[in-house]
Coordinates of C-alpha atoms in Angstrom, one line a residue:
Chain A
M41 CA 137.7 134.1 72.3
L42 CA 134.5 135.5 73.8
L43 CA 135.8 138.7 75.3
A44 CA 138.1 141.1 73.5
P45 CA 141.4 142.0 75.3
D46 CA 140.6 144.6 77.9
H47 CA 143.6 146.8 77.1
I48 CA 144.2 149.4 74.4
T49 CA 145.1 147.7 71.1
E50 CA 145.2 150.6 68.7
E51 CA 146.8 154.0 68.7
G52 CA 144.4 156.8 69.6
E53 CA 142.1 154.5 71.5
F54 CA 141.3 155.1 75.1
I55 CA 139.1 153.6 77.8
I56 CA 136.9 155.5 80.2
N57 CA 134.9 154.0 83.1
M58 CA 131.4 155.1 83.5
G59 CA 130.2 154.2 86.9
P60 CA 129.7 152.5 89.3
Q61 CA 129.0 155.8 90.9
H62 CA 127.6 157.7 87.9
P63 CA 124.4 159.6 88.3
A64 CA 123.1 158.8 84.8
T65 CA 123.3 155.0 85.3
H66 CA 120.7 155.4 88.1
G67 CA 122.5 152.8 90.2
V68 CA 125.7 151.0 90.5
L69 CA 126.3 149.9 86.9
H70 CA 129.8 150.0 85.6
L71 CA 130.3 150.5 81.9
K72 CA 133.8 150.2 80.5
I73 CA 133.9 152.3 77.3
W74 CA 136.5 152.1 74.5
L75 CA 136.6 155.4 72.7
D76 CA 138.1 156.7 69.5
G77 CA 137.9 160.4 70.0
E78 CA 134.2 160.9 70.9
T79 CA 133.0 157.8 69.1
I80 CA 132.2 154.7 71.1
K81 CA 134.0 151.6 69.8
K82 CA 133.0 149.1 72.4
I83 CA 131.1 148.9 75.7
E84 CA 131.6 146.2 78.3
P85 CA 129.0 146.3 81.1
Q86 CA 130.5 145.1 84.4
L87 CA 127.9 143.7 86.8
G88 CA 127.7 142.5 90.3
Y89 CA 128.0 145.7 92.4
I90 CA 124.5 145.2 93.9
H91 CA 124.3 141.4 93.7
R92 CA 122.3 140.1 96.7
S93 CA 121.8 136.6 95.5
I94 CA 118.0 136.9 95.6
E95 CA 117.6 133.6 93.7
K96 CA 119.7 131.7 96.3
M97 CA 117.8 133.5 99.1
C98 CA 114.5 132.2 97.7
E99 CA 115.7 128.7 98.2
S100 CA 115.6 129.1 101.9
L101 CA 112.4 131.1 102.1
S102 CA 108.9 129.6 102.1
Y103 CA 106.4 130.3 99.2
R104 CA 104.8 133.0 101.3
Q105 CA 108.0 134.7 102.2
F106 CA 109.9 134.7 99.0
I107 CA 107.5 137.1 97.4
Y108 CA 108.7 140.1 99.5
V109 CA 112.3 139.7 98.2
T110 CA 111.3 140.2 94.6
S111 CA 110.2 143.8 95.4
R112 CA 113.8 144.6 95.7
M113 CA 114.7 143.5 92.2
D114 CA 112.9 146.0 90.0
Y115 CA 111.9 148.3 92.8
L116 CA 109.9 150.6 90.5
S117 CA 107.6 147.7 89.4
A118 CA 107.7 146.0 92.8
H119 CA 104.0 145.2 92.6
M120 CA 104.3 143.4 89.3
N121 CA 107.2 141.4 90.5
N122 CA 105.1 140.3 93.5
Q123 CA 102.3 139.5 91.2
A124 CA 104.5 137.2 89.0
C125 CA 105.6 135.2 92.1
A126 CA 102.1 134.9 93.5
L127 CA 100.8 133.8 90.1
A128 CA 103.5 131.2 89.9
V129 CA 102.6 129.8 93.3
E130 CA 98.9 129.8 92.4
K131 CA 99.7 127.9 89.2
G132 CA 101.5 125.3 91.3
L133 CA 98.6 125.1 93.7
Q134 CA 96.1 125.0 90.9
I135 CA 94.0 127.7 92.4
E136 CA 93.0 131.1 91.1
A137 CA 92.8 134.4 92.9
T138 CA 89.2 135.7 93.5
P139 CA 87.8 138.1 90.9
R140 CA 88.0 140.9 93.3
A141 CA 91.6 140.2 94.1
Q142 CA 92.4 140.0 90.4
A143 CA 90.8 143.4 89.8
I144 CA 92.7 144.9 92.7
R145 CA 96.0 143.5 91.4
V146 CA 95.4 144.9 88.0
L147 CA 94.5 148.3 89.4
L148 CA 97.5 148.5 91.6
G149 CA 99.8 147.1 88.9
E150 CA 98.7 149.8 86.5
L151 CA 99.2 152.5 89.1
T152 CA 102.7 151.1 89.6
R153 CA 103.3 151.2 85.9
L154 CA 102.2 154.8 85.8
S155 CA 104.5 155.8 88.7
S156 CA 107.3 153.9 87.1
H157 CA 106.9 155.6 83.7
L158 CA 106.6 159.0 85.4
L159 CA 109.9 158.4 87.2
W160 CA 111.4 157.4 83.9
W161 CA 110.1 160.5 82.2
A162 CA 111.4 162.7 85.0
S163 CA 114.9 161.1 84.9
T164 CA 115.0 161.2 81.1
G165 CA 114.6 164.9 81.3
L166 CA 117.2 165.1 84.1
D167 CA 119.7 163.0 82.2
L168 CA 119.4 165.2 79.1
G169 CA 119.8 168.4 80.9
G170 CA 116.4 169.6 82.2
I171 CA 115.7 169.6 85.9
T172 CA 112.2 171.3 85.8
P173 CA 110.3 168.3 84.3
F174 CA 111.4 166.2 87.3
F175 CA 109.1 168.3 89.6
Y176 CA 106.1 168.2 87.4
A177 CA 106.3 164.4 87.1
F178 CA 106.7 164.0 90.8
R179 CA 103.5 165.9 91.5
E180 CA 101.5 163.1 89.8
R181 CA 103.8 160.4 91.2
E182 CA 103.3 161.7 94.7
T183 CA 99.5 161.4 94.2
I184 CA 100.0 157.7 93.1
N185 CA 102.3 157.0 96.0
T186 CA 99.7 158.4 98.5
I187 CA 97.1 156.1 97.0
L188 CA 99.4 153.1 97.3
E189 CA 100.4 154.1 100.8
E190 CA 96.8 154.2 101.9
T191 CA 95.9 150.8 100.5
C192 CA 99.2 148.8 100.8
G193 CA 100.8 150.6 103.7
T194 CA 104.1 151.3 101.9
R195 CA 105.0 153.6 99.1
L196 CA 107.6 151.7 97.0
T197 CA 108.2 148.1 98.0
Q198 CA 104.6 147.0 98.5
N199 CA 104.5 143.4 99.7
F200 CA 100.7 143.4 99.2
I201 CA 100.1 140.3 97.0
V202 CA 99.9 137.0 98.7
P203 CA 99.2 133.6 97.0
G204 CA 95.5 133.5 96.5
G205 CA 94.7 137.2 96.4
V206 CA 95.8 140.3 98.2
M207 CA 96.6 141.1 101.8
Y208 CA 93.8 143.5 102.6
D209 CA 90.8 144.9 100.8
I210 CA 91.1 148.3 99.2
H211 CA 90.9 151.4 101.3
P212 CA 87.4 152.9 101.3
D213 CA 88.8 156.1 99.7
F214 CA 90.6 154.2 97.0
Q215 CA 88.1 154.5 94.2
K216 CA 87.5 158.2 94.7
K217 CA 91.2 159.0 94.9
V218 CA 92.0 157.0 91.7
K219 CA 89.2 158.8 89.9
D220 CA 90.7 162.1 91.1
L221 CA 94.1 161.0 89.9
I222 CA 92.8 160.1 86.4
K223 CA 91.2 163.5 86.2
Q224 CA 94.3 165.3 87.4
F225 CA 96.5 163.3 85.1
R226 CA 94.4 164.0 82.0
A227 CA 94.2 167.7 82.9
N228 CA 98.0 168.0 83.4
Y229 CA 99.1 165.7 80.5
H230 CA 99.5 168.7 78.1
E231 CA 102.1 170.1 80.4
Y232 CA 104.3 167.0 79.7
D233 CA 104.1 167.7 76.0
E234 CA 104.8 171.4 76.4
I235 CA 107.8 171.2 78.6
L236 CA 109.7 168.2 77.3
T237 CA 108.1 166.4 74.3
G238 CA 107.6 169.5 72.2
N239 CA 111.1 170.8 73.0
V240 CA 113.1 170.8 69.7
I241 CA 116.4 170.6 71.5
F242 CA 115.2 167.5 73.4
Q243 CA 113.8 165.9 70.2
N244 CA 117.0 166.4 68.3
R245 CA 118.9 164.6 71.1
L246 CA 116.6 161.6 70.7
K247 CA 115.7 161.4 67.0
G248 CA 117.9 159.0 65.0
V249 CA 120.0 158.2 68.0
G250 CA 120.5 154.7 69.4
Y251 CA 118.8 152.7 66.6
I252 CA 118.2 149.0 67.1
S253 CA 116.5 146.9 64.3
K254 CA 113.7 144.5 64.9
E255 CA 115.9 141.5 64.2
D256 CA 118.6 142.7 66.6
A257 CA 116.1 143.5 69.3
I258 CA 114.7 139.9 69.0
S259 CA 118.1 138.3 69.1
Y260 CA 119.2 140.3 72.1
G261 CA 116.0 139.3 73.9
C262 CA 114.7 142.9 74.4
T263 CA 111.2 143.1 75.8
G264 CA 108.9 145.8 77.0
P265 CA 108.8 149.3 75.6
T266 CA 112.4 148.9 74.3
A267 CA 111.3 146.1 71.9
R268 CA 107.9 147.6 71.1
A269 CA 109.7 150.7 69.8
S270 CA 111.4 148.4 67.3
G271 CA 108.1 147.0 66.0
I272 CA 108.0 143.8 68.1
S273 CA 104.6 142.7 69.6
C274 CA 105.7 141.5 73.0
D275 CA 103.1 142.7 75.5
I276 CA 102.5 139.7 77.9
R277 CA 99.3 141.3 78.9
K278 CA 98.1 140.6 75.3
L279 CA 100.0 137.5 74.5
A280 CA 99.4 135.5 77.6
P281 CA 96.8 137.4 79.6
Y282 CA 96.8 136.9 83.4
D283 CA 94.6 138.3 86.2
G284 CA 91.8 139.2 83.8
Y285 CA 93.8 141.4 81.4
D286 CA 92.0 139.7 78.5
K287 CA 88.7 141.3 79.5
L288 CA 90.1 144.8 79.3
K289 CA 90.3 147.0 76.3
F290 CA 93.7 148.6 75.7
D291 CA 96.1 149.0 72.8
E292 CA 99.5 147.5 72.6
V293 CA 101.6 150.4 71.5
I294 CA 104.0 149.4 68.8
L295 CA 106.2 151.8 66.8
S296 CA 108.7 150.9 64.1
G297 CA 111.2 153.8 64.7
G298 CA 113.7 151.8 66.8
D299 CA 115.5 154.9 68.0
C300 CA 115.4 156.7 71.3
W301 CA 112.6 158.9 70.1
A302 CA 110.4 155.9 69.3
R303 CA 111.2 154.4 72.8
Y304 CA 110.2 157.8 74.3
Q305 CA 106.9 157.9 72.4
V306 CA 106.0 154.3 73.3
R307 CA 106.3 155.0 77.0
M308 CA 104.3 158.2 76.7
A309 CA 101.5 156.4 74.9
E310 CA 101.6 153.6 77.5
I311 CA 100.8 156.1 80.2
I312 CA 97.6 156.9 78.4
Q313 CA 96.8 153.2 78.0
S314 CA 97.3 152.6 81.7
L315 CA 94.9 155.4 82.4
N316 CA 92.4 153.8 80.1
I317 CA 92.7 150.5 82.0
L318 CA 92.3 152.3 85.3
E319 CA 89.2 154.1 84.0
Q320 CA 87.6 150.9 82.8
L321 CA 88.2 148.9 86.0
I322 CA 87.8 151.4 88.7
D323 CA 83.9 151.3 88.7
N324 CA 83.7 147.6 88.0
I325 CA 85.6 146.0 90.8
P326 CA 83.7 142.8 91.5
E327 CA 82.3 142.2 94.9
G328 CA 83.4 139.2 97.0
D329 CA 86.4 137.9 98.8
F330 CA 89.8 139.4 98.3
L331 CA 91.7 136.3 99.4
A332 CA 91.1 132.7 98.3
K333 CA 91.5 130.1 101.0
T334 CA 95.0 128.5 101.0
K335 CA 96.7 126.1 103.5
N336 CA 98.8 127.6 106.2
V337 CA 102.0 126.0 104.9
V338 CA 102.1 126.2 101.1
K339 CA 103.6 123.2 99.5
L340 CA 103.9 122.7 95.7
N341 CA 103.8 119.4 93.9
K342 CA 107.0 118.0 92.4
G343 CA 107.7 119.7 89.1
D344 CA 108.4 123.1 87.6
I345 CA 106.4 126.2 87.0
Y346 CA 107.0 129.1 84.7
Q347 CA 105.0 132.3 84.9
R348 CA 105.6 135.6 83.1
V349 CA 104.1 139.0 83.6
E350 CA 104.6 142.4 81.9
T351 CA 106.4 144.8 84.2
A352 CA 107.0 148.4 83.4
R353 CA 110.3 147.4 81.7
G354 CA 109.4 144.2 79.9
E355 CA 108.8 140.6 80.5
L356 CA 109.6 139.1 83.9
G357 CA 109.7 135.3 84.1
V358 CA 109.6 133.4 87.3
Y359 CA 110.7 129.8 87.1
I360 CA 110.3 127.6 90.2
V361 CA 111.5 124.1 90.5
S362 CA 109.8 122.3 93.4
D363 CA 110.8 119.0 95.0
G364 CA 107.6 118.9 97.1
A365 CA 109.0 120.8 100.1
A366 CA 107.8 124.0 101.6
T367 CA 110.6 126.0 100.0
P368 CA 111.6 126.2 96.3
Y369 CA 114.3 123.8 95.2
R370 CA 115.5 126.3 92.6
C371 CA 114.2 129.7 91.7
K372 CA 115.2 131.6 88.6
F373 CA 114.1 135.1 87.5
R374 CA 114.3 136.1 83.9
S375 CA 114.5 139.8 84.4
P376 CA 113.8 142.3 81.6
N377 CA 116.6 144.7 82.5
F378 CA 119.3 142.1 82.1
S379 CA 118.3 141.4 78.5
N380 CA 117.8 145.1 77.7
L381 CA 121.3 145.9 79.1
S382 CA 122.8 143.3 76.8
A383 CA 121.5 145.3 73.8
I384 CA 123.2 148.5 75.0
P385 CA 126.7 147.7 73.7
H386 CA 125.1 146.9 70.3
I387 CA 123.0 150.1 70.3
A388 CA 125.7 152.4 71.4
K389 CA 128.4 151.1 69.0
G390 CA 129.4 154.0 66.8
A391 CA 127.4 156.5 68.7
K392 CA 128.9 159.6 70.4
I393 CA 129.7 159.5 74.1
G394 CA 127.1 162.2 74.7
D395 CA 124.4 160.1 73.1
L396 CA 125.0 157.3 75.5
M397 CA 123.1 159.3 78.1
A398 CA 120.1 159.4 75.8
I399 CA 120.4 155.6 75.1
M400 CA 120.7 154.7 78.8
A401 CA 117.8 157.0 79.6
T402 CA 115.4 155.6 77.1
V403 CA 116.2 151.9 77.6
D404 CA 115.3 152.7 81.2
L405 CA 117.5 150.3 83.2
V406 CA 116.9 149.5 86.9
I407 CA 120.2 148.2 88.1
P408 CA 119.1 146.0 91.1
D409 CA 117.0 144.0 88.6
I410 CA 120.1 143.3 86.5
D411 CA 122.2 141.9 89.3
R412 CA 119.4 140.5 91.5
Chain B
M244 CA 118.0 176.7 51.1
F245 CA 120.4 175.6 53.8
L246 CA 120.3 179.1 55.4
K247 CA 116.5 179.1 55.3
N248 CA 116.4 175.8 57.1
Y249 CA 119.0 176.9 59.6
I250 CA 117.2 180.1 60.5
G251 CA 113.9 178.2 60.6
D252 CA 115.3 175.7 63.0
I253 CA 116.5 178.5 65.3
F254 CA 113.0 180.0 65.3
S255 CA 111.2 176.7 66.0
S256 CA 113.6 176.0 68.8
I257 CA 113.1 179.3 70.4
K258 CA 109.3 178.8 70.0
S259 CA 109.4 175.4 71.7
L260 CA 111.6 176.8 74.5
L261 CA 109.1 179.7 75.0
T262 CA 106.3 177.2 75.2
G263 CA 108.1 175.4 78.1
M264 CA 109.0 178.8 79.7
K265 CA 105.3 179.7 79.5
L266 CA 104.5 176.7 81.7
T267 CA 107.2 177.4 84.2
G268 CA 106.2 181.0 84.2
Y269 CA 102.6 180.1 84.9
Y270 CA 103.7 178.2 88.1
F271 CA 106.1 181.0 89.0
T272 CA 103.3 183.6 89.0
H273 CA 100.6 181.4 90.5
L274 CA 102.1 180.8 93.9
K275 CA 99.1 178.9 95.2
E276 CA 99.5 176.0 92.8
I277 CA 102.5 174.3 94.4
V278 CA 104.1 171.5 92.5
T279 CA 106.5 170.2 95.1
E280 CA 105.9 168.9 98.6
E281 CA 107.7 169.7 101.8
Y282 CA 109.1 167.2 104.3
P283 CA 106.5 166.6 107.0
D284 CA 107.8 168.8 109.8
N285 CA 104.4 169.3 111.1
R286 CA 104.6 166.5 113.7
G287 CA 101.7 167.7 115.8
T288 CA 99.1 167.7 113.0
L289 CA 100.6 165.0 110.7
K290 CA 98.4 162.0 110.2
M291 CA 99.8 159.1 108.3
A292 CA 97.7 156.5 106.4
E293 CA 96.1 154.1 108.8
R294 CA 97.8 151.1 107.2
F295 CA 101.2 152.8 107.1
R296 CA 104.0 150.3 108.0
G297 CA 106.4 152.3 110.2
E298 CA 107.5 149.7 112.7
V299 CA 106.1 146.7 114.6
I300 CA 104.6 147.6 117.9
M301 CA 102.8 145.7 120.6
P302 CA 99.8 147.6 122.0
H303 CA 99.3 147.4 125.8
N304 CA 96.2 148.4 127.6
E305 CA 96.0 150.7 130.7
N306 CA 96.6 147.7 133.0
N307 CA 99.9 147.0 131.3
E308 CA 98.6 143.9 129.6
H309 CA 99.3 142.7 126.0
R310 CA 97.8 140.0 123.8
C311 CA 100.9 138.0 123.0
T312 CA 100.7 134.4 123.9
G313 CA 104.2 133.5 122.8
C314 CA 103.1 131.1 120.0
Q315 CA 106.0 132.2 117.8
A316 CA 103.9 132.3 114.6
C317 CA 105.4 135.7 113.8
E318 CA 108.9 134.4 114.4
L319 CA 108.3 131.7 111.9
A320 CA 106.7 134.0 109.4
C321 CA 109.5 136.6 109.4
P322 CA 111.6 136.2 106.3
N323 CA 114.8 137.7 107.8
A324 CA 114.7 136.8 111.5
S325 CA 114.0 140.2 112.9
I326 CA 111.8 138.8 115.6
K327 CA 112.9 136.6 118.5
I328 CA 110.7 135.4 121.3
V329 CA 112.1 134.2 124.6
T330 CA 109.5 132.3 126.7
K331 CA 109.4 131.3 130.3
Q332 CA 107.3 129.1 132.5
E333 CA 105.1 131.2 134.8
T334 CA 103.1 129.9 137.8
Q335 CA 99.5 130.9 137.5
P336 CA 97.3 131.8 140.6
D337 CA 95.7 128.4 140.4
G338 CA 99.1 126.7 140.7
K339 CA 99.4 125.6 137.0
K340 CA 102.5 126.4 135.1
K341 CA 102.0 128.1 131.7
K342 CA 104.2 129.4 128.9
R343 CA 104.4 133.1 128.8
I344 CA 106.7 135.5 126.9
D345 CA 109.8 136.7 128.7
T346 CA 111.1 139.1 126.0
F347 CA 109.8 139.9 122.6
V348 CA 112.9 141.1 120.7
Y349 CA 112.3 143.0 117.6
R350 CA 115.2 144.1 115.4
L351 CA 114.2 147.2 113.6
D352 CA 117.5 147.3 111.7
M353 CA 116.7 144.0 110.0
C354 CA 113.0 144.6 109.4
T355 CA 111.8 145.2 105.8
F356 CA 108.2 146.0 106.8
C357 CA 106.7 143.2 104.8
N358 CA 103.7 142.8 107.2
L359 CA 103.9 139.0 107.2
C360 CA 104.3 138.9 111.0
V361 CA 101.2 141.0 111.6
N362 CA 99.3 138.7 109.1
A363 CA 100.5 135.6 110.9
C364 CA 99.6 136.7 114.4
P365 CA 96.5 134.7 115.5
S366 CA 95.7 137.0 118.5
E367 CA 96.3 140.4 117.0
A368 CA 99.1 141.1 119.5
I369 CA 101.4 143.0 117.2
V370 CA 100.4 145.8 114.7
M371 CA 102.2 148.2 112.5
G372 CA 103.0 151.5 114.1
Q373 CA 102.9 155.0 112.5
K374 CA 106.4 156.2 113.4
F375 CA 108.6 156.7 110.4
E376 CA 111.7 158.4 111.7
H377 CA 114.0 155.8 113.1
S378 CA 117.4 157.4 113.0
V379 CA 119.4 157.0 116.2
Y380 CA 123.0 157.6 117.1
D381 CA 123.8 154.0 118.2
K382 CA 122.5 151.0 116.2
K383 CA 122.1 149.1 119.5
Q384 CA 119.0 151.2 120.1
L385 CA 117.3 149.6 117.0
K386 CA 117.1 146.3 118.9
K387 CA 113.9 146.8 120.8
I388 CA 112.0 144.8 123.4
L389 CA 108.3 145.2 122.6
N390 CA 106.7 143.9 125.8
F391 CA 106.8 146.5 128.6
P392 CA 108.5 145.6 131.9
N393 CA 106.2 143.6 134.2
S394 CA 103.5 143.4 131.6
K395 CA 101.1 140.5 131.6
L396 CA 98.9 138.6 129.1
M397 CA 95.4 139.9 128.7
E398 CA 92.8 137.6 130.1
G399 CA 90.7 135.7 127.6
V400 CA 93.2 135.8 124.7
E401 CA 94.6 132.3 125.1
E402 CA 91.3 130.4 124.8

């Protein structure tokens, strides 16, 4: 029997439902929690509240159109989702984006990663009882969103990447504004340490809570900062470089703590690494075209393609089966959040109900990416 | 030993709290350094980014002429069918009959602002507008007809 009976079996046990409308789940996730007093005995995630059948929708959309839907999966790393799809289509067409387009993609991707980690930092503080950090993180996030708005036209779900390159060239002010952002970020970074990281109460809520071992993280398929905090090297930007990540110098942040505090520190260090990448690339954007020539109607050869990228939350895999037509025969997304969610029942087993907030916050789930 | 650790913990917690309070106190006393941003109520002076995707619009010139030839490239490019073009046969001054648009229906309620229609348009007839407040009392008002009444195709676009 795969699932345990969903009723109370022992005396003193009781069930509470967290969600689907719970502010700490950051979306419509429903967790059914078996409790013994305050201790969590079992968690059963119940999915499907925001299922939009994106994979099925892709089967009726052309290879140019299906990219925009993926912005709605992990909306905080919308840009990287689009990049994964565009790379998969380019792989099928056996073309490569122009060097300028690759640099623009990396720059925008790292900006998105920064804004995603900032939102995570803000909401972690919010989940654990501090409202003020939210405003400080949103000051920098607002600057990033303004840059993205100027170049892409939208702030959150940028459909900016097309097969072969990017939609438009960067805005003339882009380089200056990114440099200002890096300066502003580096000048303000100490505030993040002062207000949240250095806070002893906050540290005590994270240290030693929600431990997951390296073996368990591998077997549950965790990726991204969640897995890197358990000592797994899984950064796709290093393992299978795409769009010129191999030419850039940055560190893959790996810690061995495995608890919430390690996951927190990995993300804080990744913010600095993203800034380093931006700094290296912002003055060295190659000249040339921003869009490679492709046919009007994109058709892929018969066969299948798999492409993976590193989003802000882990490894996103795009699997396309093509039968030679203008639309995919089958499209499958391996989303990082779904695998990370599957580890939560294991991480939270035996923890106190209050610690579940810290675990949920540091695993950093985006619910639309789980359901798709 | 336990008591010493206990009291030490209390002091270090208070110290870390005060460090955070110092930061918030700094922004409390320096009123010029504002962290938050207000909703853009300054409609008169507000300038959105030039590429901002607010809605799809069809620019007309002063003679009530647009550039849409009715080729339906945008209708095909749209992923969620928010554009529908109805065409008609129109008799030209030289007696020939030509295809012209009757109505360009744009459904704002279905649009996701992906910019694919603007990219697909060969004659630059549609562009993204700057308006960002679309709330109305009746959802029927979100179904818009983009070409103005009695508007005509600009000369020289079709060639």
